[in-house]
Amino acid sequence: MRKGNVMTATQPAAAPGTEVAEQPGATPAPSAGRKPGGDARETLYFALRNPKVVIGSVVVLAFLLLGLLGPLFLRFAPMDYAGPPMAPPSADFPFGTTTFGQDVFAQFVAGLRSTFLVGLLGGGVAAVIGMTIGFVAGYRGGMIDELLNMLTNVVLVIPGFVVLIIINAYLGVRSVPMQALYIGVFSWPWVARAVRAQTLSLRSRDFIDLARLSGVGVGTILRREVAPNMYSYLFMTFVLLFGGSILTAASLDFIGLGPTNAMSLGLMMNQAVQWSALHLGLWWWFIPPGLGITLIVGSLYIMNVGLDEVFNPKLREM
Amino acid sequence: MRGYLARKTAIYGLTFVVAVTLNWLIPRLMPGDPVQRMVARAAVQHPETIAAMTAYYERTFGLDLPLWQQYLNYWAALFRGDLGTSVWLFPAPVSQVVLDAVPYTLGIMIPAILLSFVIGNSVGAMAARSRWLDNVALPVGYLITAMPYMWLAILLAWGLGVALGWFPVAGGYDFGMVPQWSWAFAGDLLQHWVLPFLSLFLVSLGGWAIGMRNLIIYELESDYANYLSALGAPKRLVRQYAFRNAMLPQITGLALQLGTILGGALVTEIVFAYPGLGKLVLSAIQNQDFFLLQGTLLFVVIGVLLANFVIDIVYVLVDPRTRTGLTGATA
């Protein structure tokens, strides 16, 4: 849920969402005027030559592969009492074992899976809600815009994390997909604001008028004419939501409101603290999960900066 | 300016109503019947006894009333400051338990937020357009921002607390001490305060630095900055103007970040067993004390709304456009 500040140079739209609304001209609509989709090869060309994009995506993909393929090579399940308790990292147990002799590496690999699942689902839900509301509010205007704007502002001010605590505590959210769903439902408002501002500035362009004259429906116009002009921006928004969901889920898991039927990186930290790994000096138990999250989310952010440079030729260091 | 503040107040009022309603509604969506569960706990078999107990509990908690009346009663109790009775710390009223914990949370949050905001923004402003600093500050900033709050707290507790033994790692004050107005106690309090504060401060720092850096670069490309440079104004002056303009979105950003920082404060407190709201939330969850949980969280929501309002007033002071009724900031 940490957002806004990590947006990049040409798009201060996320953190200072309010500013953009007043000065639609100040923020150039992303890749406006370019033929959508036609420059995919050019984008790829610059993406592969941008060290930030390359390093960021390599780190994220490496963790993803470890999460997907890792379980095939493991000899123990995450909760199995596999070996001697409190063993430091060794050839048998690359990340050591817990106080109960569980394999930390097995837990880490299983936790990576939940982490990516939460990011994908939570980020996806938030992106769909935020973009839909943003597009409709920005394009339709009038009363609908007022209402949606009100809704956005209310959800924006409610501390989402607090509501998530209540929901998880009462409704007993005990599976990773459900947790992700709820996280998504409370993290869309800044997306809606930013997308609305961008849509407002696109609405009065000639090609939109033309589409309207030809009689196609609102949904089609949004999908075929408005959205393609901000694909790059929407993709970067999704990357931020992905990272934000991971961090929120880790906090919830750490409080003990995480999934009970799955392992997660936040839950690992919860158990490490609960069974006083700090005082026993079992650093191999609590360093990997946090480091994993930091590297995944940090790489996503850095990748986003690189992507910004790819999509905005002005920013490239030439 | 009046329109601006009125609009803001309307939104906060609406948000408050929504938050209270959610707080009232979610427990009623809970699967299972809490009264049944309490009766079951008494382990009686006699059907008449069960019926009598069910009726008694329903009357006590006001569950036999129609839903709309339960809802109104909830509001009435709220305005009397009655948040119920804690089950965990029976018979302490929830509002008292929460009020006792609030100073600890505010004590780490306010300094952490203000200091990280000031220092982060200064570092970010310096890093913008200075290649060497930028290359160091940017990746470090992104990694710090990506750190889960509790992980940095765990690292600090382990490194500076357990391994080096510089600071205590648990509690708000030494277990052997009684809270009192004395220098010894104040010193002890301060020692326990350092690590939770530091943890929260460090995680917030990166985001502000990055945001400021990006905004300054953006401002330096704008027309007024180019015009000033063309007039021959010294670089320092141009950057100063850029900084002042970049400050506005950062203040808005601060309002948006409050909820997140608060969540961070809650988990940080849990790591350090710091006796603030975070620890209350944890104890409430572990002891199934739902009155305490709801009371604490409602308090948090009110706090966030008030803080948002304060930031809005600051915004009016900082941005003259909101005062003159020009299009400075919408809601």
XYZ file of C-alpha atoms in Angstrom:
649
model
C 0.000 0.000 0.000
C 2.951 2.281 0.007
C 2.319 4.216 -3.100
C 2.515 7.594 -4.660
C 6.027 8.450 -3.727
C 7.439 5.814 -5.925
C 5.896 7.226 -9.037
C 8.365 8.537 -11.493
C 9.447 11.821 -12.889
C 6.997 12.558 -15.666
C 4.065 11.274 -13.702
C 3.783 12.905 -10.360
C 0.145 12.006 -10.848
C -0.048 9.295 -8.244
C 1.135 11.002 -5.095
C -0.073 14.457 -5.914
C -3.208 13.239 -7.599
C -4.893 16.513 -6.846
C -2.457 18.614 -8.797
C -3.063 16.893 -12.070
C -6.771 17.404 -11.931
C -6.343 21.164 -12.075
C -3.709 21.258 -14.755
C -4.525 18.646 -17.316
C -2.115 20.278 -19.697
C 0.805 20.091 -17.316
C 1.092 16.341 -17.397
C 1.476 15.104 -20.918
C -0.900 12.223 -21.479
C 1.362 9.219 -21.789
C 2.448 8.413 -25.294
C -0.371 10.557 -26.592
C -0.593 10.832 -30.308
C 1.475 7.762 -30.986
C -0.094 4.849 -32.725
C -0.943 2.368 -30.005
C 0.679 -1.005 -30.277
C 2.632 -0.114 -33.367
C 5.874 0.510 -31.521
C 6.002 -2.686 -29.490
C 9.288 -3.684 -31.060
C 10.804 -0.297 -30.411
C 9.673 -0.505 -26.776
C 11.246 -3.920 -26.427
C 14.441 -2.661 -28.020
C 14.810 0.113 -25.475
C 13.615 -2.052 -22.590
C 16.349 -4.599 -23.185
C 18.949 -1.834 -23.213
C 17.807 -0.260 -19.981
C 19.806 -1.633 -17.043
C 17.058 -0.800 -14.541
C 14.444 -2.778 -16.451
C 16.804 -5.682 -17.074
C 18.123 -6.002 -13.516
C 14.693 -5.486 -11.976
C 12.936 -8.045 -14.131
C 15.737 -10.591 -13.791
C 15.504 -10.472 -9.984
C 11.700 -10.730 -9.996
C 11.709 -13.575 -12.534
C 14.393 -15.439 -10.589
C 12.229 -15.382 -7.469
C 9.162 -16.339 -9.497
C 10.973 -19.338 -10.974
C 12.222 -20.374 -7.548
C 8.667 -20.224 -6.239
C 7.224 -22.146 -9.186
C 9.880 -24.814 -9.653
C 11.379 -24.972 -6.167
C 8.812 -27.343 -4.635
C 9.747 -29.985 -7.247
C 13.206 -30.314 -5.747
C 12.324 -30.114 -2.081
C 12.444 -33.152 0.142
C 10.306 -31.678 2.922
C 6.960 -29.933 3.190
C 7.099 -26.450 4.805
C 5.675 -27.627 8.123
C 7.425 -31.026 8.320
C 9.740 -31.634 11.231
C 12.600 -32.331 8.909
C 15.834 -32.165 10.791
C 17.648 -31.103 13.927
C 16.158 -28.000 15.583
C 17.906 -24.619 15.256
C 20.496 -25.867 12.769
C 22.390 -23.113 10.955
C 22.499 -23.140 7.139
C 24.244 -26.202 5.777
C 24.347 -28.321 2.613
C 21.294 -30.274 3.757
C 19.317 -27.228 4.843
C 20.466 -24.224 2.779
C 18.563 -21.768 5.005
C 18.891 -23.748 8.236
C 16.000 -24.984 10.373
C 13.529 -23.466 12.842
C 13.282 -24.159 16.572
C 11.152 -27.155 15.659
C 13.496 -28.443 12.998
C 11.379 -27.278 10.051
C 13.245 -26.554 6.825
C 13.397 -22.745 6.431
C 14.175 -23.061 2.724
C 11.037 -25.141 2.133
C 8.998 -22.491 3.957
C 10.651 -19.728 1.965
C 9.830 -21.357 -1.366
C 6.221 -21.953 -0.343
C 6.043 -18.388 0.949
C 7.247 -17.034 -2.396
C 4.262 -18.687 -4.069
C 1.786 -16.970 -1.746
C 3.635 -13.695 -2.188
C 3.326 -13.738 -5.966
C -0.269 -14.919 -5.769
C -1.218 -12.073 -3.428
C 0.575 -9.544 -5.610
C -1.051 -10.783 -8.795
C -4.601 -11.126 -7.453
C -4.565 -8.133 -5.104
C -2.914 -5.898 -7.670
C -5.230 -7.216 -10.367
C -8.423 -6.583 -8.414
C -7.296 -3.092 -7.430
C -6.256 -2.303 -10.998
C -9.578 -3.431 -12.468
C -11.663 -1.481 -9.939
C -9.487 1.630 -10.034
C -9.260 1.762 -13.811
C -12.959 1.118 -14.361
C -13.956 3.854 -11.940
C -11.309 6.214 -13.274
C -12.292 5.698 -16.910
C -16.012 6.002 -16.317
C -15.707 9.025 -14.017
C -13.316 10.826 -16.320
C -15.195 10.052 -19.512
C -18.818 10.457 -18.454
C -18.331 13.485 -16.200
C -21.326 15.179 -14.612
C -23.280 13.504 -11.850
C -21.635 10.097 -12.282
C -18.229 11.735 -11.954
C -19.303 13.553 -8.786
C -20.572 10.339 -7.188
C -17.590 8.233 -8.158
C -15.255 10.986 -7.037
C -16.978 11.074 -3.669
C -16.652 7.308 -3.343
C -12.986 7.485 -4.306
C -12.275 10.187 -1.759
C -14.018 8.302 1.019
C -12.136 5.056 0.387
C -8.945 7.074 -0.005
C -9.216 8.565 3.474
C -10.307 5.384 5.285
C -7.165 3.671 6.547
C -7.515 0.517 4.496
C -5.180 -1.501 6.646
C -7.442 -0.977 9.644
C -10.533 -2.155 7.783
C -8.561 -5.157 6.563
C -7.694 -6.037 10.156
C -11.373 -5.945 11.127
C -12.453 -7.954 8.097
C -9.779 -10.591 8.568
C -10.367 -10.874 12.290
C -14.133 -11.252 12.027
C -14.721 -13.015 8.778
C -11.750 -15.286 9.316
C -10.115 -14.795 5.954
C -7.958 -17.854 5.877
C -6.944 -18.377 2.271
C -4.476 -16.432 0.173
C -6.898 -15.596 -2.690
C -9.530 -14.213 -0.308
C -6.918 -12.121 1.446
C -5.755 -10.775 -1.898
C -9.312 -9.975 -2.902
C -9.917 -7.867 0.197
C -6.580 -6.109 -0.177
C -7.507 -5.231 -3.741
C -10.884 -3.839 -2.694
C -9.184 -1.259 -0.457
C -6.192 -0.191 -2.512
C -7.671 1.158 -5.737
C -8.533 4.835 -4.976
C -5.285 6.497 -6.046
C -5.429 4.578 -9.319
C -8.958 5.786 -9.954
C -7.858 9.367 -9.351
C -4.854 9.201 -11.627
C -6.711 7.393 -14.419
C -9.597 9.844 -14.163
C -7.254 12.798 -14.560
C -5.634 11.252 -17.623
C -8.993 10.341 -19.153
C -10.221 13.903 -18.668
C -7.336 15.213 -20.727
C -7.938 12.658 -23.482
C -11.700 13.110 -23.650
C -11.704 16.262 -25.717
C -9.329 14.993 -28.393
C -10.501 14.800 -31.987
C -10.195 11.061 -32.366
C -12.506 10.507 -29.413
C -15.067 12.851 -30.964
C -14.760 10.934 -34.191
C -15.354 7.648 -32.431
C -18.388 9.107 -30.732
C -19.752 10.382 -34.043
C -19.441 6.921 -35.517
C -21.891 5.744 -32.896
C -19.955 3.140 -30.930
C -20.795 2.595 -27.284
C -19.053 4.081 -24.301
C -17.430 0.781 -23.339
C -15.936 0.344 -26.765
C -14.613 3.893 -26.861
C -12.959 3.455 -23.475
C -11.490 0.110 -24.413
C -10.404 0.834 -27.972
C -9.649 4.561 -27.980
C -8.878 5.784 -24.468
C -7.116 2.883 -22.780
C -4.546 2.139 -25.524
C -3.244 5.677 -25.163
C -2.254 5.001 -21.602
C -1.240 1.342 -21.736
C 2.257 2.151 -20.542
C 0.904 4.123 -17.615
C -1.615 1.435 -16.710
C 1.064 -1.222 -16.772
C 3.270 0.783 -14.425
C 0.295 1.348 -12.149
C -0.275 -2.379 -11.983
C 3.352 -2.975 -11.045
C 2.993 -0.552 -8.131
C -0.241 -2.191 -6.996
C 1.451 -5.583 -7.207
C 4.216 -4.455 -4.853
C 1.771 -2.697 -2.543
C -0.411 -5.795 -2.146
C 2.635 -7.868 -1.231
C 3.616 -5.420 1.511
C 0.078 -5.185 2.909
C -0.315 -8.958 2.945
C 3.012 -9.326 4.738
C 1.849 -6.931 7.469
C -1.454 -8.764 7.914
C 0.281 -12.141 8.059
C 2.705 -10.772 10.578
C -0.111 -9.713 12.918
C -1.381 -13.271 12.751
C -4.261 -12.599 10.373
C -2.732 -14.484 7.498
C -3.694 -17.718 5.821
C -3.819 -20.768 8.048
C -3.719 -23.307 5.267
C -0.657 -21.943 3.490
C 2.822 -20.653 4.235
C 3.699 -17.045 3.538
C 6.734 -14.859 4.036
C 4.887 -12.673 6.542
C 3.836 -15.736 8.498
C 7.465 -16.888 8.648
C 8.427 -13.608 10.298
C 5.456 -13.918 12.635
C 6.573 -17.354 13.771
C 10.222 -16.342 14.025
C 9.350 -13.474 16.376
C 6.825 -15.548 18.303
C 9.346 -18.307 18.995
C 12.033 -15.770 19.951
C 14.360 -16.372 17.029
C 15.789 -12.916 17.770
C 16.997 -13.843 21.223
C 18.213 -17.258 20.157
C 20.151 -15.634 17.301
C 18.466 -17.718 14.584
C 19.099 -15.060 11.935
C 18.567 -17.549 9.098
C 14.924 -17.794 10.110
C 13.890 -14.131 9.898
C 16.323 -12.648 7.372
C 15.304 -14.616 4.222
C 11.561 -13.811 4.242
C 12.050 -10.065 4.729
C 14.934 -9.941 2.302
C 12.856 -11.806 -0.265
C 10.008 -9.292 -0.019
C 12.396 -6.331 -0.075
C 14.197 -7.601 -3.160
C 11.012 -8.473 -5.048
C 9.202 -5.209 -4.295
C 12.352 -3.080 -4.615
C 13.150 -4.641 -7.998
C 9.602 -3.938 -9.148
C 9.983 -0.281 -8.196
C 13.349 0.043 -9.899
C 11.987 -1.733 -12.961
C 9.202 0.831 -13.031
C 11.677 3.706 -13.133
C 13.368 1.998 -16.054
C 10.048 1.422 -17.815
C 9.256 5.091 -17.435
C 12.457 5.885 -19.285
C 11.550 3.391 -21.976
C 8.072 4.794 -22.527
C 9.142 8.442 -22.279
C 11.975 9.147 -24.672
C 12.588 12.482 -22.923
C 13.874 10.709 -19.831
C 16.362 8.440 -21.541
C 19.946 9.194 -20.679
C 21.556 9.511 -24.047
C -11.012 28.917 1.087
C -14.296 28.382 2.853
C -15.535 26.265 -0.031
C -12.383 24.209 0.065
C -12.581 23.489 3.779
C -16.334 22.886 3.626
C -15.859 20.348 0.858
C -13.136 18.617 2.833
C -15.220 18.543 5.989
C -18.124 17.013 4.086
C -15.878 14.242 2.793
C -14.440 13.533 6.225
C -17.899 13.479 7.756
C -19.085 11.018 5.146
C -15.970 8.905 5.614
C -16.568 8.814 9.337
C -20.131 7.591 8.847
C -18.938 4.927 6.394
C -16.180 3.793 8.743
C -18.513 3.536 11.743
C -21.087 1.694 9.659
C -18.481 -0.784 8.445
C -17.326 -1.230 12.007
C -20.882 -2.017 13.027
C -21.714 -4.134 10.010
C -18.721 -6.432 9.632
C -19.172 -8.254 12.964
C -22.801 -8.905 11.993
C -21.648 -10.551 8.793
C -19.519 -12.934 10.771
C -20.388 -16.562 10.066
C -21.915 -18.309 13.049
C -23.962 -16.939 15.903
C -21.913 -15.417 18.746
C -24.734 -15.943 21.249
C -24.961 -19.627 20.352
C -21.230 -19.884 20.877
C -21.388 -18.284 24.323
C -24.241 -20.565 25.334
C -22.343 -23.568 24.013
C -19.379 -22.560 26.132
C -21.503 -22.967 29.270
C -22.023 -26.623 28.287
C -25.594 -26.986 29.513
C -27.898 -29.641 28.071
C -31.294 -28.585 29.346
C -33.320 -26.996 26.493
C -35.143 -24.585 28.804
C -31.873 -23.391 30.292
C -30.463 -22.856 26.819
C -33.520 -20.846 25.796
C -33.298 -18.715 28.938
C -29.592 -18.074 28.461
C -30.020 -17.202 24.798
C -32.736 -14.718 25.660
C -30.606 -13.217 28.423
C -27.549 -12.695 26.195
C -29.629 -11.286 23.369
C -31.193 -8.756 25.699
C -27.849 -7.842 27.265
C -26.199 -7.134 23.931
C -29.323 -5.564 22.482
C -29.513 -8.201 19.762
C -33.256 -8.738 20.200
C -33.967 -5.269 18.796
C -34.608 -4.645 15.098
C -31.433 -3.983 13.132
C -32.058 -0.272 12.530
C -32.482 0.247 16.270
C -29.240 -1.627 16.984
C -27.538 0.670 14.518
C -28.918 3.816 16.167
C -27.975 2.508 19.611
C -24.453 1.982 18.355
C -24.221 5.624 17.335
C -25.722 6.805 20.609
C -23.193 4.811 22.607
C -20.406 6.124 20.426
C -21.288 9.733 21.168
C -21.313 8.989 24.882
C -17.736 7.760 24.432
C -18.883 4.268 25.317
C -16.972 1.735 23.257
C -17.937 -1.225 25.414
C -16.050 -3.202 27.990
C -12.828 -5.049 27.336
C -13.122 -8.792 27.749
C -9.382 -9.290 27.982
C -8.833 -6.605 30.648
C -12.238 -7.048 32.281
C -13.793 -4.825 33.655
C -11.785 -1.939 32.184
C -13.784 0.134 29.675
C -12.365 -0.006 26.153
C -12.079 3.766 25.871
C -9.833 3.869 28.950
C -7.589 1.049 27.719
C -7.241 2.769 24.357
C -6.522 6.184 25.859
C -3.744 4.675 27.965
C -2.069 3.254 24.878
C -2.450 6.252 22.560
C 0.456 8.361 23.942
C 2.947 5.597 23.127
C 1.785 5.308 19.543
C 1.725 9.069 19.017
C 5.115 9.282 20.701
C 6.785 7.217 18.017
C 4.586 8.227 15.090
C 4.653 12.002 15.229
C 8.442 12.414 15.493
C 8.998 9.682 12.903
C 6.587 11.236 10.414
C 7.796 14.813 10.832
C 11.514 14.009 10.832
C 11.331 11.609 7.898
C 9.273 14.139 5.954
C 11.735 16.987 6.543
C 14.928 14.983 6.097
C 13.606 12.852 3.239
C 12.493 15.887 1.283
C 15.827 17.659 1.813
C 17.821 14.634 0.720
C 15.587 14.172 -2.307
C 15.938 17.816 -3.304
C 19.709 17.557 -3.059
C 19.846 14.318 -5.011
C 17.860 15.661 -7.963
C 20.115 16.502 -10.871
C 23.295 15.614 -9.029
C 24.509 12.515 -10.735
C 26.690 11.055 -7.997
C 24.220 11.482 -5.159
C 21.371 10.409 -7.404
C 23.022 7.136 -8.313
C 23.474 6.270 -4.647
C 20.293 7.711 -3.184
C 17.851 6.370 -5.746
C 18.483 2.610 -5.474
C 18.919 2.836 -1.699
C 15.701 4.825 -1.453
C 13.743 2.313 -3.504
C 15.029 -0.617 -1.471
C 14.177 1.088 1.824
C 10.693 1.885 0.544
C 10.243 -1.740 -0.435
C 11.124 -3.025 3.031
C 8.274 -4.439 5.057
C 7.978 -2.342 8.224
C 8.317 -5.290 10.558
C 11.386 -6.648 8.831
C 13.417 -3.497 9.407
C 12.112 -3.486 12.977
C 13.229 -7.104 13.409
C 16.666 -6.324 11.941
C 17.134 -3.340 14.259
C 15.937 -5.273 17.299
C 18.306 -8.101 16.468
C 21.312 -5.975 15.450
C 21.244 -3.000 17.822
C 19.248 -4.704 20.538
C 20.168 -8.355 20.941
C 23.574 -8.555 19.255
C 25.102 -5.228 20.327
C 22.955 -4.748 23.412
C 22.734 -0.973 22.969
C 18.988 -0.699 23.374
C 16.284 -2.757 25.081
C 14.174 -4.667 22.578
C 10.873 -5.118 24.368
C 8.336 -3.034 26.248
C 7.753 0.677 26.735
C 9.759 0.817 29.942
C 11.723 -1.551 32.142
C 9.573 -4.264 33.701
C 11.059 -3.469 37.089
C 9.927 0.147 37.007
C 6.671 1.807 37.896
C 5.499 4.694 35.683
C 6.187 7.915 37.577
C 7.494 11.428 37.036
C 11.203 10.946 37.594
C 14.369 11.400 35.568
C 15.269 7.746 35.875
C 11.930 6.691 34.444
C 12.060 9.292 31.679
C 15.517 8.075 30.659
C 14.312 4.500 30.618
C 11.287 5.478 28.557
C 13.540 7.228 26.073
C 15.805 4.190 25.752
C 12.868 1.971 24.887
C 11.563 4.568 22.470
C 14.688 4.746 20.280
C 14.367 1.535 18.278
C 10.653 1.678 17.390
C 11.071 5.306 16.407
C 14.191 4.637 14.338
C 12.524 1.770 12.530
C 9.458 3.754 11.530
C 11.573 6.777 10.623
C 13.909 4.844 8.321
C 11.181 3.080 6.340
C 9.359 6.364 5.683
C 12.517 8.187 4.685
C 13.086 6.583 1.279
C 9.652 7.357 -0.112
C 9.855 11.073 0.609
C 13.350 11.348 -0.848
C 12.340 9.627 -4.076
C 9.126 11.604 -4.408
C 10.919 14.908 -3.896
C 13.687 14.023 -6.316
C 11.194 13.188 -9.059
C 9.114 16.292 -8.431
C 12.143 18.600 -8.470
C 13.305 17.191 -11.790
C 9.801 17.719 -13.125
C 9.652 21.290 -11.807
C 13.094 22.163 -13.172
C 11.819 21.334 -16.659
C 8.858 23.667 -16.376
C 8.514 27.016 -18.095
C 8.987 29.208 -15.074
C 12.255 27.477 -14.196
C 13.533 27.833 -17.760
C 12.479 31.467 -17.819
C 14.280 32.173 -14.542
C 17.432 30.512 -15.822
C 17.181 32.468 -19.054
C 17.016 35.669 -17.038
C 20.289 34.618 -15.457
C 19.012 33.766 -12.027
C 21.466 31.790 -9.925
C 20.891 28.041 -9.845
C 20.225 28.127 -6.129
C 17.309 30.477 -6.559
C 15.731 28.385 -9.313
C 16.017 25.267 -7.191
C 14.471 27.093 -4.283
C 11.406 27.923 -6.336
C 11.255 24.369 -7.628
C 11.429 23.080 -4.056
C 8.576 25.272 -2.892
C 6.378 24.130 -5.753
C 7.305 20.503 -5.250
C 6.353 20.776 -1.602
C 2.617 21.017 -2.359
C 2.179 17.543 -3.853
C 4.358 16.173 -1.079
C 2.009 17.575 1.545
C -0.931 15.984 -0.270
C 1.129 12.805 -0.358
C 1.606 12.975 3.397
C -2.159 12.976 3.899
C -2.504 9.974 1.599
C 0.282 8.092 3.348
C -1.072 8.494 6.870
C -3.068 5.281 6.838
C -0.088 3.313 5.563
C 2.324 4.812 8.082
C -0.156 4.019 10.810
C -0.331 0.408 9.711
C 3.465 0.427 9.813
C 3.438 1.835 13.333
C 1.094 -0.944 14.449
C 3.337 -3.771 13.213
C 6.488 -2.002 14.420
C 5.024 -1.824 17.923
C 4.227 -5.512 17.779
C 7.865 -6.371 17.016
C 9.082 -4.357 19.992
C 6.156 -5.303 22.259
C 5.740 -1.545 22.621
C 2.637 -0.794 24.716
C 0.842 1.268 22.065
C -2.205 0.638 19.902
C -0.426 -2.012 17.840
C 0.084 -4.194 20.854
C -3.568 -3.676 21.814
C -4.658 -4.844 18.382
C -2.501 -7.946 18.706
C -3.695 -8.765 22.231
C -7.292 -8.181 21.196
C -6.938 -10.589 18.286
C -5.165 -13.221 20.340
C -7.710 -13.006 23.161
C -10.711 -12.729 20.832
C -11.566 -9.426 22.524
C -13.649 -7.955 19.731
C -14.868 -4.939 21.694
C -11.293 -3.875 22.279
C -10.336 -4.520 18.653
C -13.217 -2.475 17.298
C -12.727 0.325 19.798
C -9.036 0.590 19.016
C -9.574 0.620 15.298
C -12.393 3.148 15.486
C -10.070 5.370 17.457
C -7.430 4.974 14.776
C -9.888 5.971 12.058
C -10.872 9.113 13.963
C -7.191 9.923 14.443
C -6.454 9.579 10.741
C -9.413 11.803 9.852
C -8.312 14.500 12.302
C -4.746 14.362 11.014
C -6.036 14.713 7.466
C -7.934 17.781 8.509
C -4.828 19.301 10.098
C -2.890 18.681 6.896
C -5.641 20.403 4.918
C -5.330 23.462 7.113
C -1.570 23.421 6.635
C -2.210 23.226 2.905
C -4.363 26.337 3.052
C -1.555 28.135 4.866
C 1.079 26.985 2.404
C -0.786 27.312 -0.878
C -2.175 30.828 -1.383
C -4.369 29.680 -4.266
C -6.703 27.837 -1.904
C -7.155 31.057 0.082
C -8.087 33.259 -2.840
C -10.546 30.731 -4.164
C -8.530 30.021 -7.272
C -8.204 26.445 -8.412
C -5.573 25.433 -5.921
C -6.658 22.110 -4.627
C -9.844 20.235 -5.071
C -10.877 17.501 -2.689
